[in-house]
């Protein structure tokens, strides 16, 4: 079977967030085999997709995502990577519908090569700042929000972009604060640079100390910053070492995530 490594939420190789993508012709192999492949690829997520047939289907492809340690409910960058592979190989055109753990997701390709994902908006709930969160982050936390069951993160607001960029957290301590991890965010210092807010994401509980660019986190960042900045359409920069830009569009209970992707490696899975 073919396996591809795709850099997502970037228009150039070796940036954004790399994801493994494996397409199957028929049924998925057993879960243990999928998990072993994801552990071998050893990226934040590997996506596995297979076509669905029958006029009664609500989706065109079944889609699953695995970190090196576990299967997850939702992943934005690996969905973008999968849609990119489907379109660049001619396996799909136009809008693709994916059946996933979190419901039906769509990916629409545009003429400029970018792809827009339609994901459920995270149900943000204000939360008390957990004891030790400032110490774990190494920066003062201003507010906190729970991001709901599909994401399972604690979204933490910091004072400014400099604080987010300068984080050197105790990731093991962050893992005790929520199911998956912590999203740290702040407004952009200078929106004229092309982004409105910044973030960094730490998910030690699923084997990812820091995720380069996290689409699922932006389903929480979009409503958080739209409420504060007064616009439903914003640009979010994930300020990891690789960096990546996510264009977010808040549409009520759905969030649009737009970005580009680049295939950097393609080969055969032999085992």
Short mmCIF file of C-alpha atoms in Angstrom, two decimals:
data_model
loop_
_atom_site.label_atom_id
_atom_site.label_comp_id
_atom_site.label_asym_id
_atom_site.label_seq_id
_atom_site.Cartn_x
_atom_site.Cartn_y
_atom_site.Cartn_z
CA UNK A 1 0.00 0.00 0.00
CA UNK A 2 1.06 3.58 -0.64
CA UNK A 3 1.90 5.88 2.24
CA UNK A 4 2.44 9.61 1.91
CA UNK A 5 3.78 12.27 4.24
CA UNK A 6 2.01 15.58 3.71
CA UNK A 7 2.85 18.94 5.31
CA UNK A 8 -0.48 20.59 6.13
CA UNK A 9 -1.44 24.23 6.77
CA UNK A 10 1.51 25.43 4.73
CA UNK A 11 2.29 26.09 1.08
CA UNK A 12 5.94 25.00 1.32
CA UNK A 13 7.66 21.77 2.35
CA UNK A 14 9.21 21.27 5.79
CA UNK A 15 6.76 23.66 7.44
CA UNK A 16 3.25 23.27 8.82
CA UNK A 17 2.28 19.95 10.38
CA UNK A 18 3.31 16.66 8.75
CA UNK A 19 0.76 13.85 8.63
CA UNK A 20 0.91 10.32 7.33
CA UNK A 21 -1.86 9.38 4.86
CA UNK A 22 -2.77 5.81 3.91
CA UNK A 23 -5.67 5.03 1.55
CA UNK A 24 -7.28 1.59 1.53
CA UNK A 25 -9.37 0.09 -1.25
CA UNK A 26 -11.54 -1.99 1.09
CA UNK A 27 -12.14 -2.48 4.80
CA UNK A 28 -9.71 -1.15 7.39
CA UNK A 29 -7.26 -3.65 8.88
CA UNK A 30 -7.57 -4.47 12.57
CA UNK A 31 -7.08 -1.55 14.99
CA UNK A 32 -3.81 -2.95 16.31
CA UNK A 33 -2.26 -2.87 12.83
CA UNK A 34 -3.38 0.73 12.27
CA UNK A 35 -1.87 1.70 15.61
CA UNK A 36 1.43 0.00 14.77
CA UNK A 37 1.62 1.83 11.44
CA UNK A 38 0.98 5.16 13.18
CA UNK A 39 3.65 4.38 15.77
CA UNK A 40 6.11 3.52 12.98
CA UNK A 41 5.34 6.75 11.10
CA UNK A 42 5.72 8.54 14.48
CA UNK A 43 4.08 11.82 13.48
CA UNK A 44 1.44 13.59 15.53
CA UNK A 45 -1.24 11.87 13.42
CA UNK A 46 -1.51 9.33 10.65
CA UNK A 47 -4.79 9.29 8.72
CA UNK A 48 -6.38 6.15 7.31
CA UNK A 49 -9.18 6.45 4.76
CA UNK A 50 -11.28 4.04 2.71
CA UNK A 51 -14.05 4.70 0.16
CA UNK A 52 -17.69 4.19 1.10
CA UNK A 53 -20.14 2.85 -1.45
CA UNK A 54 -23.92 2.91 -1.74
CA UNK A 55 -26.39 5.68 -2.47
CA UNK A 56 -27.57 5.76 1.14
CA UNK A 57 -24.16 6.77 2.48
CA UNK A 58 -23.89 10.20 4.10
CA UNK A 59 -20.19 10.35 3.25
CA UNK A 60 -17.76 9.39 0.49
CA UNK A 61 -14.86 8.16 2.62
CA UNK A 62 -14.43 6.73 6.10
CA UNK A 63 -11.60 8.48 7.95
CA UNK A 64 -9.69 7.60 11.13
CA UNK A 65 -6.72 9.25 12.84
CA UNK A 66 -4.08 7.73 15.11
CA UNK A 67 -1.30 9.38 17.09
CA UNK A 68 1.72 7.18 17.92
CA UNK A 69 -0.16 6.16 21.08
CA UNK A 70 -3.91 6.18 20.42
CA UNK A 71 -6.84 6.83 18.10
CA UNK A 72 -8.36 10.33 18.37
CA UNK A 73 -11.84 11.75 17.79
CA UNK A 74 -10.86 14.70 15.61
CA UNK A 75 -7.83 15.91 13.64
CA UNK A 76 -7.75 18.88 11.31
CA UNK A 77 -4.31 18.77 9.75
CA UNK A 78 -4.48 15.06 8.86
CA UNK A 79 -7.93 15.62 7.31
CA UNK A 80 -6.48 18.43 5.21
CA UNK A 81 -3.59 16.14 4.27
CA UNK A 82 -5.99 13.34 3.26
CA UNK A 83 -8.12 15.69 1.14
CA UNK A 84 -4.95 16.98 -0.51
CA UNK A 85 -3.90 13.43 -1.42
CA UNK A 86 -7.36 12.58 -2.78
CA UNK A 87 -7.39 15.65 -5.01
CA UNK A 88 -3.79 15.54 -6.20
CA UNK A 89 -4.06 11.85 -7.12
CA UNK A 90 -7.40 12.27 -8.88
CA UNK A 91 -9.22 10.02 -6.41
CA UNK A 92 -11.70 12.84 -5.67
CA UNK A 93 -12.84 16.19 -7.02
CA UNK A 94 -14.82 19.08 -5.58
CA UNK A 95 -16.14 18.54 -2.06
CA UNK A 96 -15.29 15.30 -0.24
CA UNK A 97 -17.40 14.05 2.68
CA UNK A 98 -15.64 12.11 5.45
CA UNK A 99 -17.37 9.90 8.02
CA UNK A 100 -15.40 10.18 11.27
CA UNK A 101 -15.80 9.69 15.01
CA UNK A 102 -16.90 13.31 15.41
CA UNK A 103 -19.51 13.14 12.62
CA UNK A 104 -19.47 13.97 8.93
CA UNK A 105 -16.75 16.42 7.88
CA UNK A 106 -16.32 18.01 4.46
CA UNK A 107 -13.27 19.22 2.56
CA UNK A 108 -13.67 21.55 -0.43
CA UNK A 109 -10.78 22.18 -2.82
CA UNK A 110 -10.26 25.63 -4.39
CA UNK A 111 -8.59 26.69 -7.63
CA UNK A 112 -5.59 28.12 -5.77
CA UNK A 113 -4.88 24.70 -4.24
CA UNK A 114 -6.14 25.55 -0.77
CA UNK A 115 -8.74 23.38 0.94
CA UNK A 116 -11.54 24.39 3.31
CA UNK A 117 -12.58 21.95 6.03
CA UNK A 118 -16.03 22.12 7.66
CA UNK A 119 -15.74 20.99 11.29
CA UNK A 120 -18.01 21.20 14.36
CA UNK A 121 -17.35 24.27 16.49
CA UNK A 122 -15.97 23.40 19.92
CA UNK A 123 -18.44 24.12 22.75
CA UNK A 124 -16.36 26.49 24.89
CA UNK A 125 -17.13 26.61 28.60
CA UNK A 126 -15.41 29.07 30.96
CA UNK A 127 -13.38 27.21 33.57
CA UNK A 128 -11.55 28.14 36.72
CA UNK A 129 -7.81 28.34 36.28
CA UNK A 130 -6.47 24.98 37.52
CA UNK A 131 -4.00 25.02 40.34
CA UNK A 132 -0.48 25.00 38.95
CA UNK A 133 -1.34 26.07 35.40
CA UNK A 134 0.82 29.21 35.52
CA UNK A 135 3.75 27.24 36.91
CA UNK A 136 3.32 24.46 34.31
CA UNK A 137 3.23 26.95 31.43
CA UNK A 138 5.91 29.23 32.82
CA UNK A 139 3.70 32.26 32.06
CA UNK A 140 0.76 33.91 33.77
CA UNK A 141 -2.60 32.55 32.66
CA UNK A 142 -5.41 35.10 32.34
CA UNK A 143 -8.41 32.83 31.67
CA UNK A 144 -9.26 29.23 30.87
CA UNK A 145 -11.96 27.43 28.87
CA UNK A 146 -12.90 23.79 28.47
CA UNK A 147 -13.12 22.82 24.79
CA UNK A 148 -15.63 19.96 24.99
CA UNK A 149 -15.52 16.20 24.47
CA UNK A 150 -14.12 15.85 20.93
CA UNK A 151 -11.04 18.00 21.58
CA UNK A 152 -10.49 17.55 25.30
CA UNK A 153 -8.11 20.48 25.80
CA UNK A 154 -7.86 23.35 28.22
CA UNK A 155 -7.68 26.62 26.26
CA UNK A 156 -5.58 29.13 28.23
CA UNK A 157 -5.37 32.83 27.41
CA UNK A 158 -2.03 34.58 27.92
CA UNK A 159 -1.25 38.28 28.01
CA UNK A 160 0.41 38.75 24.62
CA UNK A 161 2.11 37.13 21.63
CA UNK A 162 5.53 37.38 23.24
CA UNK A 163 4.34 35.23 26.15
CA UNK A 164 3.05 32.53 23.79
CA UNK A 165 6.20 32.47 21.68
CA UNK A 166 8.43 32.34 24.76
CA UNK A 167 6.77 29.34 26.42
CA UNK A 168 9.02 26.54 27.65
CA UNK A 169 6.45 24.57 29.61
CA UNK A 170 6.59 21.52 31.81
CA UNK A 171 4.60 19.35 29.40
CA UNK A 172 4.20 16.51 31.90
CA UNK A 173 2.54 18.93 34.32
CA UNK A 174 0.31 20.26 31.51
CA UNK A 175 -0.89 16.72 30.89
CA UNK A 176 -2.50 16.66 34.33
CA UNK A 177 -4.73 19.64 33.50
CA UNK A 178 -7.00 18.12 30.80
CA UNK A 179 -7.73 14.99 28.78
CA UNK A 180 -5.49 15.79 25.79
CA UNK A 181 -3.48 18.86 26.75
CA UNK A 182 -3.35 22.66 26.67
CA UNK A 183 -3.87 25.30 23.98
CA UNK A 184 -2.07 28.56 24.85
CA UNK A 185 -3.17 31.65 22.93
CA UNK A 186 -2.94 35.44 22.78
CA UNK A 187 -3.81 38.26 20.35
CA UNK A 188 -1.36 39.10 17.59
CA UNK A 189 1.05 41.89 18.41
CA UNK A 190 0.69 43.34 14.90
CA UNK A 191 -2.31 42.10 12.81
CA UNK A 192 -0.84 43.78 9.72
CA UNK A 193 1.56 40.83 9.54
CA UNK A 194 -1.32 38.67 8.29
CA UNK A 195 -2.63 36.96 11.41
CA UNK A 196 -5.00 37.98 14.20
CA UNK A 197 -4.04 35.63 17.02
CA UNK A 198 -1.30 33.17 17.91
CA UNK A 199 -1.34 29.80 19.62
CA UNK A 200 0.80 26.88 20.68
CA UNK A 201 -0.53 23.41 21.51
CA UNK A 202 0.86 20.82 23.95
CA UNK A 203 -0.73 17.33 24.00
CA UNK A 204 1.44 15.03 26.15
CA UNK A 205 -1.45 12.68 26.95
CA UNK A 206 -1.58 11.46 23.34
CA UNK A 207 2.18 11.37 22.84
CA UNK A 208 2.63 14.87 21.34
CA UNK A 209 4.68 17.24 23.48
CA UNK A 210 4.06 20.12 21.05
CA UNK A 211 1.94 19.87 17.92
CA UNK A 212 3.23 22.02 15.03
CA UNK A 213 -0.19 23.13 13.67
CA UNK A 214 -3.49 21.90 15.10
CA UNK A 215 -6.66 22.21 13.03
CA UNK A 216 -8.92 20.82 15.77
CA UNK A 217 -7.66 23.43 18.25
CA UNK A 218 -8.80 26.15 15.87
CA UNK A 219 -12.42 25.00 16.22
CA UNK A 220 -12.04 26.38 19.75
CA UNK A 221 -9.76 29.29 18.91
CA UNK A 222 -12.20 30.56 16.25
CA UNK A 223 -15.16 31.20 18.61
CA UNK A 224 -12.82 32.41 21.37
CA UNK A 225 -11.20 35.10 19.23
CA UNK A 226 -14.23 35.93 17.11
CA UNK A 227 -16.04 36.99 20.28
CA UNK A 228 -13.12 39.18 21.35
CA UNK A 229 -12.10 40.64 18.00
CA UNK A 230 -15.57 41.15 16.53
CA UNK A 231 -15.07 39.20 13.31
CA UNK A 232 -16.15 35.73 12.21
CA UNK A 233 -13.29 35.45 9.70
CA UNK A 234 -9.78 35.50 11.15
CA UNK A 235 -6.27 34.19 10.57
CA UNK A 236 -4.56 32.15 13.26
CA UNK A 237 -0.81 31.58 13.39
CA UNK A 238 0.41 28.57 15.30
CA UNK A 239 3.78 29.74 16.55
CA UNK A 240 5.59 26.42 16.74
CA UNK A 241 9.07 25.96 15.33
CA UNK A 242 7.59 24.88 11.96
CA UNK A 243 4.72 27.43 12.09
CA UNK A 244 1.51 27.28 10.11
CA UNK A 245 -1.41 29.53 9.17
CA UNK A 246 -5.06 28.54 9.59
CA UNK A 247 -7.81 30.74 8.16
CA UNK A 248 -10.85 30.34 10.41
CA UNK A 249 -14.47 31.13 9.62
CA UNK A 250 -17.00 30.86 12.44
CA UNK A 251 -20.41 29.75 11.14
CA UNK A 252 -22.41 29.09 14.28
CA UNK A 253 -22.06 25.46 15.28
CA UNK A 254 -19.61 24.86 12.40
CA UNK A 255 -16.11 26.25 11.89
CA UNK A 256 -14.37 26.52 8.52
CA UNK A 257 -10.62 25.83 8.50
CA UNK A 258 -8.76 26.78 5.33
CA UNK A 259 -5.16 26.02 4.45
CA UNK A 260 -2.79 24.53 1.92
CA UNK A 261 -0.77 21.32 1.90
CA UNK A 262 2.31 19.85 0.22
CA UNK A 263 3.21 16.18 -0.30
CA UNK A 264 6.87 15.70 0.64
CA UNK A 265 7.34 11.90 0.76
CA UNK A 266 5.63 9.04 -1.07
CA UNK A 267 6.50 5.37 -0.85
CA UNK A 268 5.38 1.79 -0.23
CA UNK A 269 4.45 0.34 3.12
CA UNK A 270 6.14 -3.08 2.93
CA UNK A 271 5.43 -4.71 6.28
#
